[in-house]
mmCIF file with all atom_site columns, N, CA and C in Angstrom:
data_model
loop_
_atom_site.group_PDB
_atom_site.id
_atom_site.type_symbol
_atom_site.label_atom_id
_atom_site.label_alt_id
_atom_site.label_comp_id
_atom_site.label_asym_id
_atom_site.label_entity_id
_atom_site.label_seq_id
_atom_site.pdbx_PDB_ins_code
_atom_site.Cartn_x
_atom_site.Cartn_y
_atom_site.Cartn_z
_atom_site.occupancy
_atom_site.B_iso_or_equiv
_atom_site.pdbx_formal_charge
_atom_site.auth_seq_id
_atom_site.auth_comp_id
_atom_site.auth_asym_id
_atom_site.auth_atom_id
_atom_site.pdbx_PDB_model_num
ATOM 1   N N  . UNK A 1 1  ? 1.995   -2.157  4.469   1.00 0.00 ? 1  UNK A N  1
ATOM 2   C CA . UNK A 1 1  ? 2.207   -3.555  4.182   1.00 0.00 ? 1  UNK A CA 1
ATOM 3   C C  . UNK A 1 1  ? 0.885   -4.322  4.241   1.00 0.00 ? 1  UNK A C  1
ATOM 4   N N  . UNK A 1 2  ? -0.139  -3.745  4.790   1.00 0.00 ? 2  UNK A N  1
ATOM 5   C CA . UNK A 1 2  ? -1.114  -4.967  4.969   1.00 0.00 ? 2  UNK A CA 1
ATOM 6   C C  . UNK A 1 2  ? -2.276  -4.351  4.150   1.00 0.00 ? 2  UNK A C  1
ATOM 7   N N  . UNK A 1 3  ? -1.989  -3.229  3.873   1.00 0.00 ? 3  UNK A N  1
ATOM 8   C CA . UNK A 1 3  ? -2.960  -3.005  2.782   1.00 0.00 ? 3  UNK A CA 1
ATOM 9   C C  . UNK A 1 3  ? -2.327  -3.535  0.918   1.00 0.00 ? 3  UNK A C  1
ATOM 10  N N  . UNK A 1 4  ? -1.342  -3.032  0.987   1.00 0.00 ? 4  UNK A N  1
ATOM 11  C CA . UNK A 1 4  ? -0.600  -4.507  -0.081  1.00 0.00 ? 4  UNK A CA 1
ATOM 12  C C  . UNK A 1 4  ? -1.040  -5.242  0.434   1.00 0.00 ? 4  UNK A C  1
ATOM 13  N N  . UNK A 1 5  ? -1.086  -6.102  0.946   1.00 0.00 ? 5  UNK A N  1
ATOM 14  C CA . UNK A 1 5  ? -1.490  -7.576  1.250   1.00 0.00 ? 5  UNK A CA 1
ATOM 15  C C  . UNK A 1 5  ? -2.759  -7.804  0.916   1.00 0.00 ? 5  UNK A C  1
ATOM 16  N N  . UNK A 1 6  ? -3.528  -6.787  1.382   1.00 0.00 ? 6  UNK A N  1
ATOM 17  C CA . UNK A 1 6  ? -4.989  -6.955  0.928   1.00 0.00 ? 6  UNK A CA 1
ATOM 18  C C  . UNK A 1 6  ? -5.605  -6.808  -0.401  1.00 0.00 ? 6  UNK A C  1
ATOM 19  N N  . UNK A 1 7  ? -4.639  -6.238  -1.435  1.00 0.00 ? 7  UNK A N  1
ATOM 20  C CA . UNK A 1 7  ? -4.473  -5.997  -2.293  1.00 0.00 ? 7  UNK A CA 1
ATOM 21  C C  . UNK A 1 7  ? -4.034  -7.236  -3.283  1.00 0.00 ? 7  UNK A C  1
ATOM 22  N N  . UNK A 1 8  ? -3.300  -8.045  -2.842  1.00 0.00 ? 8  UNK A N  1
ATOM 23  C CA . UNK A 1 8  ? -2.960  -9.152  -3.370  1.00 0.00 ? 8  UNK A CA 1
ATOM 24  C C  . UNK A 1 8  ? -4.163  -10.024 -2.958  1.00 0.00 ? 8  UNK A C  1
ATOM 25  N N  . UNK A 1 9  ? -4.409  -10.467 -2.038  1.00 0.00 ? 9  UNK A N  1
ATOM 26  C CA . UNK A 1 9  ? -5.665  -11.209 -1.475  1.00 0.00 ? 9  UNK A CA 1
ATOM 27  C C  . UNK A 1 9  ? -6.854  -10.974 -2.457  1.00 0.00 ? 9  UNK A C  1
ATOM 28  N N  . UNK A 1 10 ? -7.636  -9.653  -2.873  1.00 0.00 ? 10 UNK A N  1
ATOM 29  C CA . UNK A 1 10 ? -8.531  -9.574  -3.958  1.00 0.00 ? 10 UNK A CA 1
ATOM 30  C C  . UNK A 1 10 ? -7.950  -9.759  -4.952  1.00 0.00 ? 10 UNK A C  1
ATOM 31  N N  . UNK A 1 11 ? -6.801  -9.989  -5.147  1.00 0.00 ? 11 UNK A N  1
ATOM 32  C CA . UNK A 1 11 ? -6.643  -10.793 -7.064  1.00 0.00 ? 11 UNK A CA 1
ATOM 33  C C  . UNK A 1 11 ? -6.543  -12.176 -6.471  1.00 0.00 ? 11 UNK A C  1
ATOM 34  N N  . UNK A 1 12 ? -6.989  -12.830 -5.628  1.00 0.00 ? 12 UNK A N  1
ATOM 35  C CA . UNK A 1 12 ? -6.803  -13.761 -5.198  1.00 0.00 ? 12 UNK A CA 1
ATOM 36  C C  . UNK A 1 12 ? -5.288  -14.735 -5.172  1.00 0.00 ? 12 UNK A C  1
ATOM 37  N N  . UNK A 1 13 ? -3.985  -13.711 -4.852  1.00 0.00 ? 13 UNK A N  1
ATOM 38  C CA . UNK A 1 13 ? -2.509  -13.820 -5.069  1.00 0.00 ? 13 UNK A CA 1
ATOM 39  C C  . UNK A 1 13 ? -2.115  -14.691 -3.608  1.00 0.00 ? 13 UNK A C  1
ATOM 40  N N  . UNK A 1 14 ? -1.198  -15.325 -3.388  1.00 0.00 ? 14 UNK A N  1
ATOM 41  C CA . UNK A 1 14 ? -0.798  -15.315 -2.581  1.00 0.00 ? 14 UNK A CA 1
ATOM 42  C C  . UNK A 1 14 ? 0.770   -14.751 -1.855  1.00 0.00 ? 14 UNK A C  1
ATOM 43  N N  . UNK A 1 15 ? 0.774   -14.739 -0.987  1.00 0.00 ? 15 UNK A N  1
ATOM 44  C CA . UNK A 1 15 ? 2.424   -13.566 -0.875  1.00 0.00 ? 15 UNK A CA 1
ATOM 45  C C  . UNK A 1 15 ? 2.804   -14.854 -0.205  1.00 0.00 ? 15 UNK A C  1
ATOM 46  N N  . UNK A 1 16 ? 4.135   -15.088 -0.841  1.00 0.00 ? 16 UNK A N  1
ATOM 47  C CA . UNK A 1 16 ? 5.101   -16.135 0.089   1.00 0.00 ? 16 UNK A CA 1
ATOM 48  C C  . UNK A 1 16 ? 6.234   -15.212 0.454   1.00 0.00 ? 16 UNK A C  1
ATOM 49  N N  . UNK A 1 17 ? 6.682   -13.894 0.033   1.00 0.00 ? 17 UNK A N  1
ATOM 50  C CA . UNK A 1 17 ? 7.739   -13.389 0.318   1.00 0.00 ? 17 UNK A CA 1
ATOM 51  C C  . UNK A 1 17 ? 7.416   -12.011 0.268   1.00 0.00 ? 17 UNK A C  1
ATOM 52  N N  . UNK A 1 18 ? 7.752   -10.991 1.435   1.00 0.00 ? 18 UNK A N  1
ATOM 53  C CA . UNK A 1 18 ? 7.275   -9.211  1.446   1.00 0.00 ? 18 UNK A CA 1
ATOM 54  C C  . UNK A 1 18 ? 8.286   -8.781  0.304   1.00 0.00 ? 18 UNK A C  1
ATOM 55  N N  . UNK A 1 19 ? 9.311   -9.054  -0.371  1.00 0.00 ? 19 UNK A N  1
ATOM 56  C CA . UNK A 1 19 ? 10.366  -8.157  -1.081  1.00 0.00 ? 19 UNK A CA 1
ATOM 57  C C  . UNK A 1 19 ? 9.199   -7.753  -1.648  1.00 0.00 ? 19 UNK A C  1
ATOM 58  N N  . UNK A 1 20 ? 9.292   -6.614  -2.616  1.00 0.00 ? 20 UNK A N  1
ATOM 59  C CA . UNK A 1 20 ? 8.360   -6.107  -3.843  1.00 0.00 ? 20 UNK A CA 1
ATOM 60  C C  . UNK A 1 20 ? 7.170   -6.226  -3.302  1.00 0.00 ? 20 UNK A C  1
ATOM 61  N N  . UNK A 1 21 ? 6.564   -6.636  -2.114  1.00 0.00 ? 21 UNK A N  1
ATOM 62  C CA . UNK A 1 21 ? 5.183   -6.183  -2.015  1.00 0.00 ? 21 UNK A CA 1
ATOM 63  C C  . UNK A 1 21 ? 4.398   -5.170  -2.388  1.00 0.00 ? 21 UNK A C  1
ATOM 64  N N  . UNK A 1 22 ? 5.159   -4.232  -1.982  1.00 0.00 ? 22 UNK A N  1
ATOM 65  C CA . UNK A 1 22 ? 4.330   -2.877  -2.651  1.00 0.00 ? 22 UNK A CA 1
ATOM 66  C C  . UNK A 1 22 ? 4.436   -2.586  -3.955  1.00 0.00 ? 22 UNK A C  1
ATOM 67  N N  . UNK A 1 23 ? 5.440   -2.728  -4.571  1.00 0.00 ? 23 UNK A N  1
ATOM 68  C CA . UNK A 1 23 ? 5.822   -2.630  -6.058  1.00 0.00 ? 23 UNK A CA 1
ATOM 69  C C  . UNK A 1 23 ? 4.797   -3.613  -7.007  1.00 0.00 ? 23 UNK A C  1
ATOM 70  N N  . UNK A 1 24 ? 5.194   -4.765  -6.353  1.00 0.00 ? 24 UNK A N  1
ATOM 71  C CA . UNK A 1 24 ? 4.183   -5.742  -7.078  1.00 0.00 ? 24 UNK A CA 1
ATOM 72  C C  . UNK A 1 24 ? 2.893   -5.452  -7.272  1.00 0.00 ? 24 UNK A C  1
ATOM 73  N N  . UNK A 1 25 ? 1.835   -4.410  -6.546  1.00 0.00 ? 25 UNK A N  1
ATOM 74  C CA . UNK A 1 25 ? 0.432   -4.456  -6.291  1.00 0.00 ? 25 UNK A CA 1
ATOM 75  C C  . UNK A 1 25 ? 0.022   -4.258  -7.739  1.00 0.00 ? 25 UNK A C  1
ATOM 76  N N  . UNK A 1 26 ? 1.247   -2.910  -8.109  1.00 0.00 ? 26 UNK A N  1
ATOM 77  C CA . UNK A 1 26 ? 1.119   -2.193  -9.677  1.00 0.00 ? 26 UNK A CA 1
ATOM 78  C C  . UNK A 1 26 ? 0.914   -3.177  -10.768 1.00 0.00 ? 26 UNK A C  1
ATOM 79  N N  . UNK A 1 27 ? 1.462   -4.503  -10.575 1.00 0.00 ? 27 UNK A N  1
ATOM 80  C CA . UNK A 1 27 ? 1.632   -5.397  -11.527 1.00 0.00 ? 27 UNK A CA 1
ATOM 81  C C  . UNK A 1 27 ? 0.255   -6.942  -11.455 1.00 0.00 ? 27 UNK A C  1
ATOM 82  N N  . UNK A 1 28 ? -0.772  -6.183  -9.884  1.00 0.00 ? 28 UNK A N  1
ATOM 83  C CA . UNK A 1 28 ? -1.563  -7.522  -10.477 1.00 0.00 ? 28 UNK A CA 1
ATOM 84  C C  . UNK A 1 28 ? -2.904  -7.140  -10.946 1.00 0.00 ? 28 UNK A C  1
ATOM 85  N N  . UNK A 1 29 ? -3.426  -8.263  -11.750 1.00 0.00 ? 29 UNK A N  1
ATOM 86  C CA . UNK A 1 29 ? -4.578  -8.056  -13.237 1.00 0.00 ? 29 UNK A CA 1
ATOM 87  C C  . UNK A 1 29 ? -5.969  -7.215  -12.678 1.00 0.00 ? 29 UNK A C  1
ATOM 88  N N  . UNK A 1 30 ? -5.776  -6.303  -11.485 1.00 0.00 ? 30 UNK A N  1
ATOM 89  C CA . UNK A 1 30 ? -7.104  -5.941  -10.614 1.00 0.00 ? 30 UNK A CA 1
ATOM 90  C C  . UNK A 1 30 ? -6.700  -4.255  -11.153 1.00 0.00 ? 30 UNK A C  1
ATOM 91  N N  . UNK A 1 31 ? -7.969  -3.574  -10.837 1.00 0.00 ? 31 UNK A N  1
ATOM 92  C CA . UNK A 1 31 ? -7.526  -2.161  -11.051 1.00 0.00 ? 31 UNK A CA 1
ATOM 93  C C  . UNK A 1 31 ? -7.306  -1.739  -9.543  1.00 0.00 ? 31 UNK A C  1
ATOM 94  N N  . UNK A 1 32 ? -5.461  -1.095  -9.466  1.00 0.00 ? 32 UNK A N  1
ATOM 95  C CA . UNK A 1 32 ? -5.832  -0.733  -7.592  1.00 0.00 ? 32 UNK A CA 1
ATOM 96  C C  . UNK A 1 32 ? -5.250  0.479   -7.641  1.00 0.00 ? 32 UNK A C  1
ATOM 97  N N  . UNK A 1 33 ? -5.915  1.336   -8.074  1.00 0.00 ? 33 UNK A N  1
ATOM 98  C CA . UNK A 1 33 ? -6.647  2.747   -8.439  1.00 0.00 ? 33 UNK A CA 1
ATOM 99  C C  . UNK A 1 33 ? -4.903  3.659   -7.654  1.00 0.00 ? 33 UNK A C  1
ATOM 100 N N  . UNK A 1 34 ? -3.552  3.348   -8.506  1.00 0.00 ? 34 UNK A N  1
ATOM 101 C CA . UNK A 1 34 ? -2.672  3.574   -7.768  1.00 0.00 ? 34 UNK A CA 1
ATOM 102 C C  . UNK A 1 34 ? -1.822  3.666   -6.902  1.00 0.00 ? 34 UNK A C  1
ATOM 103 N N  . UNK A 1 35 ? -2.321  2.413   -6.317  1.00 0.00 ? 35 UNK A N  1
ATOM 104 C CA . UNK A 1 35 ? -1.723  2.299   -4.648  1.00 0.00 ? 35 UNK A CA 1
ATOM 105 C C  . UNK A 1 35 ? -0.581  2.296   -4.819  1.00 0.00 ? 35 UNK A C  1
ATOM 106 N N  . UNK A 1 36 ? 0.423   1.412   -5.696  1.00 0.00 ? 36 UNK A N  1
ATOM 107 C CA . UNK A 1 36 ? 1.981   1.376   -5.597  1.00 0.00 ? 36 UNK A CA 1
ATOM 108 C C  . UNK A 1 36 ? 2.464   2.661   -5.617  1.00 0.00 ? 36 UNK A C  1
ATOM 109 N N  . UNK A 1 37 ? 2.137   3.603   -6.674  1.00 0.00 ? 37 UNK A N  1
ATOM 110 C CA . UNK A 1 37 ? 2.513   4.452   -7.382  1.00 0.00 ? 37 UNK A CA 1
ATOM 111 C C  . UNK A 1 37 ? 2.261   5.602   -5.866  1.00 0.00 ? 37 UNK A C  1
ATOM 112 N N  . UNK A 1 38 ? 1.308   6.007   -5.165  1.00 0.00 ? 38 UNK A N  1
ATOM 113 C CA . UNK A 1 38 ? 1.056   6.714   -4.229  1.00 0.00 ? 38 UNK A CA 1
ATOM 114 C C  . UNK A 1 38 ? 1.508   6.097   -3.269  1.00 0.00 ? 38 UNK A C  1
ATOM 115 N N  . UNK A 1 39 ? 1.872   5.047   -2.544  1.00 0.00 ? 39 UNK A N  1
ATOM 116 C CA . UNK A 1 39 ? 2.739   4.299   -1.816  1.00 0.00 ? 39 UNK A CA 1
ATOM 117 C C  . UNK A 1 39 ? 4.154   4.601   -1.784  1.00 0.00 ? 39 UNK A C  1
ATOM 118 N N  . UNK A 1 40 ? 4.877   4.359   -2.996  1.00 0.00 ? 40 UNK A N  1
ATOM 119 C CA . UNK A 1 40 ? 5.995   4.990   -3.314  1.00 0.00 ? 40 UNK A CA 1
ATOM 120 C C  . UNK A 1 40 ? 6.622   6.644   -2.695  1.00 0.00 ? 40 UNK A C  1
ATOM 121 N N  . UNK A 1 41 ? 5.511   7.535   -3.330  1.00 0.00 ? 41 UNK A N  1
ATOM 122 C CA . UNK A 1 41 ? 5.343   8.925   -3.373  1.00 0.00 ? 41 UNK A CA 1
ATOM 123 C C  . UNK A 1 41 ? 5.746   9.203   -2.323  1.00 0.00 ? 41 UNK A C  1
ATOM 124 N N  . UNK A 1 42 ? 5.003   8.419   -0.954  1.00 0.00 ? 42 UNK A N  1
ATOM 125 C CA . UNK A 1 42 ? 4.893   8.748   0.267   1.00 0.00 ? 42 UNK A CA 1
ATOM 126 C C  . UNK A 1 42 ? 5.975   8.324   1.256   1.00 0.00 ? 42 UNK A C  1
ATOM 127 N N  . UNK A 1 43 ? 5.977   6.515   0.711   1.00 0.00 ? 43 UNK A N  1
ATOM 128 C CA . UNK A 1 43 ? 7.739   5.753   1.305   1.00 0.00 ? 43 UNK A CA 1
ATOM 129 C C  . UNK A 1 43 ? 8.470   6.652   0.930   1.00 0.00 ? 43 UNK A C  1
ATOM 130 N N  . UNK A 1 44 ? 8.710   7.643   -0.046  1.00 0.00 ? 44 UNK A N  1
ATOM 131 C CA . UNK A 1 44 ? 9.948   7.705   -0.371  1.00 0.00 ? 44 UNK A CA 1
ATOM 132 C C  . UNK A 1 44 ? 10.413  9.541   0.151   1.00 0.00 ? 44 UNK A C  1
ATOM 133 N N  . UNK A 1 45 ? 9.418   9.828   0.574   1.00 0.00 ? 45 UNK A N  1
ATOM 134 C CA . UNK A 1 45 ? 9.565   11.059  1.643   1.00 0.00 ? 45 UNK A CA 1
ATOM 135 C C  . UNK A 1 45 ? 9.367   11.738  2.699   1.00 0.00 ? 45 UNK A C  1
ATOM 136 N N  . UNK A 1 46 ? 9.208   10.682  3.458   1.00 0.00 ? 46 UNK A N  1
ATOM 137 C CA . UNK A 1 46 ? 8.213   10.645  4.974   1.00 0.00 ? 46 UNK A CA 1
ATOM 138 C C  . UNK A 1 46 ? 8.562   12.044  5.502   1.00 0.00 ? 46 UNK A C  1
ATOM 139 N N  . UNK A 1 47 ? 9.719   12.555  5.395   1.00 0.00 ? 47 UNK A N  1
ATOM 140 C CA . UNK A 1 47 ? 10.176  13.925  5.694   1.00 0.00 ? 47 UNK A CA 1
ATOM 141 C C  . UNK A 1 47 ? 10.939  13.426  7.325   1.00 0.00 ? 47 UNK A C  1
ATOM 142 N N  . UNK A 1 48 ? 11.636  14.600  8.124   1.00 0.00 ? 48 UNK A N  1
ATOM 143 C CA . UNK A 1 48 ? 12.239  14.630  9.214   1.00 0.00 ? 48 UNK A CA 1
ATOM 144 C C  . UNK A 1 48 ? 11.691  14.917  10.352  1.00 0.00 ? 48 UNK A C  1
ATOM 145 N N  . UNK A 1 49 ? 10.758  15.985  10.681  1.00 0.00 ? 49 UNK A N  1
ATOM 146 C CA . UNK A 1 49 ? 10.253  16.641  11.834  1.00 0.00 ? 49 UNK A CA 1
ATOM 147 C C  . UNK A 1 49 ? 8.829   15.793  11.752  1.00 0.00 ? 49 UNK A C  1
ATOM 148 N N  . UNK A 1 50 ? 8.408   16.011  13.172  1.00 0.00 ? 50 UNK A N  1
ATOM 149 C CA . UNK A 1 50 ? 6.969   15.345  13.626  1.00 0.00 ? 50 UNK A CA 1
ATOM 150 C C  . UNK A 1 50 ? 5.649   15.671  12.889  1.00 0.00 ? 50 UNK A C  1
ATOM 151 N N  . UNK A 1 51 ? 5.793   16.586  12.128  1.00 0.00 ? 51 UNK A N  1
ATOM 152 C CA . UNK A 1 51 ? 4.686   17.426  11.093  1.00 0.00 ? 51 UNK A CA 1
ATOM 153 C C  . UNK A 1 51 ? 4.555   16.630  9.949   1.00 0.00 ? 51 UNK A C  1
ATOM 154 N N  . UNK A 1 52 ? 5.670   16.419  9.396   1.00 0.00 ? 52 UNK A N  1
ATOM 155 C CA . UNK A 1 52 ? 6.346   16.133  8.264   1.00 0.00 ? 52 UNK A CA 1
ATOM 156 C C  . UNK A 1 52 ? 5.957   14.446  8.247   1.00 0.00 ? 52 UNK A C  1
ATOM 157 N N  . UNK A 1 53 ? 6.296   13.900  9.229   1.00 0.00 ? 53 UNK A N  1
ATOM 158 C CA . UNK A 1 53 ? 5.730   12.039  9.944   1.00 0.00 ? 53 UNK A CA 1
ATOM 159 C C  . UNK A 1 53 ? 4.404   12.517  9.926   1.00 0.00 ? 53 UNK A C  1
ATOM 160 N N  . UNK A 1 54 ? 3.809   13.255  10.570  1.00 0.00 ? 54 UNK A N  1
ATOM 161 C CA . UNK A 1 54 ? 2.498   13.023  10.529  1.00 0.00 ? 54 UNK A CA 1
ATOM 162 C C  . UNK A 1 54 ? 1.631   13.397  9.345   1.00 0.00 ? 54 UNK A C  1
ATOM 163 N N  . UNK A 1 55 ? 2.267   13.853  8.509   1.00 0.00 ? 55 UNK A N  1
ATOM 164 C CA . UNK A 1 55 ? 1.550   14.168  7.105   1.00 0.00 ? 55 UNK A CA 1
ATOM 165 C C  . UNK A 1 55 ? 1.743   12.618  6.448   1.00 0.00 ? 55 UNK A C  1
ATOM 166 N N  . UNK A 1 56 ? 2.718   12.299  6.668   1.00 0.00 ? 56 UNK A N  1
ATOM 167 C CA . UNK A 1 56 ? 2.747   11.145  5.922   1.00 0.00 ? 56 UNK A CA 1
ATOM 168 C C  . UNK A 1 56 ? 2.453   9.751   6.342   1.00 0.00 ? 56 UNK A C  1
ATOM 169 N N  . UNK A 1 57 ? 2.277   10.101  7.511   1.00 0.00 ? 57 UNK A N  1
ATOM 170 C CA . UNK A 1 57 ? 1.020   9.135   8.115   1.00 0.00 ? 57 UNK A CA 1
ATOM 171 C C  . UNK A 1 57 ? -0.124  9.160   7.269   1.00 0.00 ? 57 UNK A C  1
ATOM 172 N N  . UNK A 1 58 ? -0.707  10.346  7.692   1.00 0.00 ? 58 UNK A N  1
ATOM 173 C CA . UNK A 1 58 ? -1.999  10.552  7.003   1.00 0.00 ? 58 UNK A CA 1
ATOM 174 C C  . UNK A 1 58 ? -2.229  10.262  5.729   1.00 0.00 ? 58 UNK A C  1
ATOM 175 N N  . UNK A 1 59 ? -1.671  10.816  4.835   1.00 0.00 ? 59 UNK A N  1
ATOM 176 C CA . UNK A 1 59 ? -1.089  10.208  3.594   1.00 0.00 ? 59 UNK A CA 1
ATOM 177 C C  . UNK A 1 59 ? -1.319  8.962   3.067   1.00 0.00 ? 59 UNK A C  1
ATOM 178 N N  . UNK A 1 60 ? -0.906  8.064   3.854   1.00 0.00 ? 60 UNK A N  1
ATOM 179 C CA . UNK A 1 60 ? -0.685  6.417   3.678   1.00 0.00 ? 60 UNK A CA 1
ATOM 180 C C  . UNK A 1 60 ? -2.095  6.165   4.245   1.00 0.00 ? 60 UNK A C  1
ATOM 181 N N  . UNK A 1 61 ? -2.789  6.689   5.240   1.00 0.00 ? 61 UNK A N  1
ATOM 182 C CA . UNK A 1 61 ? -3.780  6.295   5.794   1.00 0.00 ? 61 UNK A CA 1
ATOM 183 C C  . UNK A 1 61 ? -4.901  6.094   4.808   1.00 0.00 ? 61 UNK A C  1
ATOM 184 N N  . UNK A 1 62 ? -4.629  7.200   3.794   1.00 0.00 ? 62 UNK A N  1
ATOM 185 C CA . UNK A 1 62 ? -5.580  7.893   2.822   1.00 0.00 ? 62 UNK A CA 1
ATOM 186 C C  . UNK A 1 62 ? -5.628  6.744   1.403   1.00 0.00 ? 62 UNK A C  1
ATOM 187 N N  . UNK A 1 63 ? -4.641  6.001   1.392   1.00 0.00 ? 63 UNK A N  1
ATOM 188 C CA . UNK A 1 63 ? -3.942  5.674   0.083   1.00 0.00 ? 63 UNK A CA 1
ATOM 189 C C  . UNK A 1 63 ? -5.173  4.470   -0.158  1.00 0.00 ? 63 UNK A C  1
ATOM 190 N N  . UNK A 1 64 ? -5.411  4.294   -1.806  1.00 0.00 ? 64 UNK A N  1
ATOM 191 C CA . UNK A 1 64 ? -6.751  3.460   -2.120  1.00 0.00 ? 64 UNK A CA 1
ATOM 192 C C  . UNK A 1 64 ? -6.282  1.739   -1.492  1.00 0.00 ? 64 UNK A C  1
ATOM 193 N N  . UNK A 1 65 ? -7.836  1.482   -1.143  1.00 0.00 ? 65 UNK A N  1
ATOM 194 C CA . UNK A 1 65 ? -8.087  0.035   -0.569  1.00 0.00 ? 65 UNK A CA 1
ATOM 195 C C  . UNK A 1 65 ? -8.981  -1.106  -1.033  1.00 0.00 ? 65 UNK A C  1
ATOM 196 N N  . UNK A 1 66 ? -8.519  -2.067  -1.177  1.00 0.00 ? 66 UNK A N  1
ATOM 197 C CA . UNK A 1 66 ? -9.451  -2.767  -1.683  1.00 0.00 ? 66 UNK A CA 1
ATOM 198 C C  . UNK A 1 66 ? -10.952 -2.775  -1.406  1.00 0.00 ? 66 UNK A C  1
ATOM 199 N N  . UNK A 1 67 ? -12.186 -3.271  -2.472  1.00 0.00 ? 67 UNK A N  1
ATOM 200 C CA . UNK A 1 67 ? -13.068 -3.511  -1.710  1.00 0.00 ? 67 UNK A CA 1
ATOM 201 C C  . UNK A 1 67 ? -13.427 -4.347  -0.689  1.00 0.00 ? 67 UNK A C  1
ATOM 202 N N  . UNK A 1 68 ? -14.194 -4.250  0.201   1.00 0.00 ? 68 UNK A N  1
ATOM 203 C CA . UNK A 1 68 ? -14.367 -5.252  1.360   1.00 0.00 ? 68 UNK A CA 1
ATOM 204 C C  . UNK A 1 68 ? -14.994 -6.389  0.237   1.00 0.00 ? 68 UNK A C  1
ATOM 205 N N  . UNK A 1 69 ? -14.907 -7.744  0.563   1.00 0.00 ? 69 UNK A N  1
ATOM 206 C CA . UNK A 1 69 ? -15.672 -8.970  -0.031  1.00 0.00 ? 69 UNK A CA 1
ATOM 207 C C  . UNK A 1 69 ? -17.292 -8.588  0.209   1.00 0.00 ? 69 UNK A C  1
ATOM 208 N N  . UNK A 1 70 ? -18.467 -9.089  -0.968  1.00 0.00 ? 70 UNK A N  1
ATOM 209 C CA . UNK A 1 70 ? -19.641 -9.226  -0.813  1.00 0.00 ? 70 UNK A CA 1
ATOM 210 C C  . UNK A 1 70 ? -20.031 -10.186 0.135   1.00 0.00 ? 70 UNK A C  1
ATOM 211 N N  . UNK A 1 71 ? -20.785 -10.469 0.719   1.00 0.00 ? 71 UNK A N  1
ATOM 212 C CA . UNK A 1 71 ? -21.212 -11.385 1.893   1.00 0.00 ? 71 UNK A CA 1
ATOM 213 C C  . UNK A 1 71 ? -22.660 -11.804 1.498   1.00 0.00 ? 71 UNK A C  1
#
């Protein structure tokens, strides 16, 4: 969720509501090198056993991020 968020933040979006957060990322004018689409992949099979959670931890950990702002 807060990497969606950050994701919306560099198209300069604002979120008034989480529904479709993640879904939405796919749909704003920035290139975000798949995140919904690999987001999805991962929400949608976290698996059962502690192996299985922790792969998909990792997974999500891994998933593309915006750039940090220039300073």
């Amino acid at each position: 969720m807060l990497t969606a968020h950050a994701w919306h933040a560099a198209a300069g979006n604002w979120v008034t509501n989480e529904k479709g957060l993640v879904p939405n990322v796919a749909r704003l004018p920035i290139d975000t090198a798949g995140f919904s689409s690999s987001a999805a992949a991962v929400l949608g099979n976290l698996g059962t056993t502690p192996e299985e959670l922790l792969a998909s931890i990792t997974r999500l950990r891994e998933l593309p991020r915006p750039a940090a702002p220039a300073v």
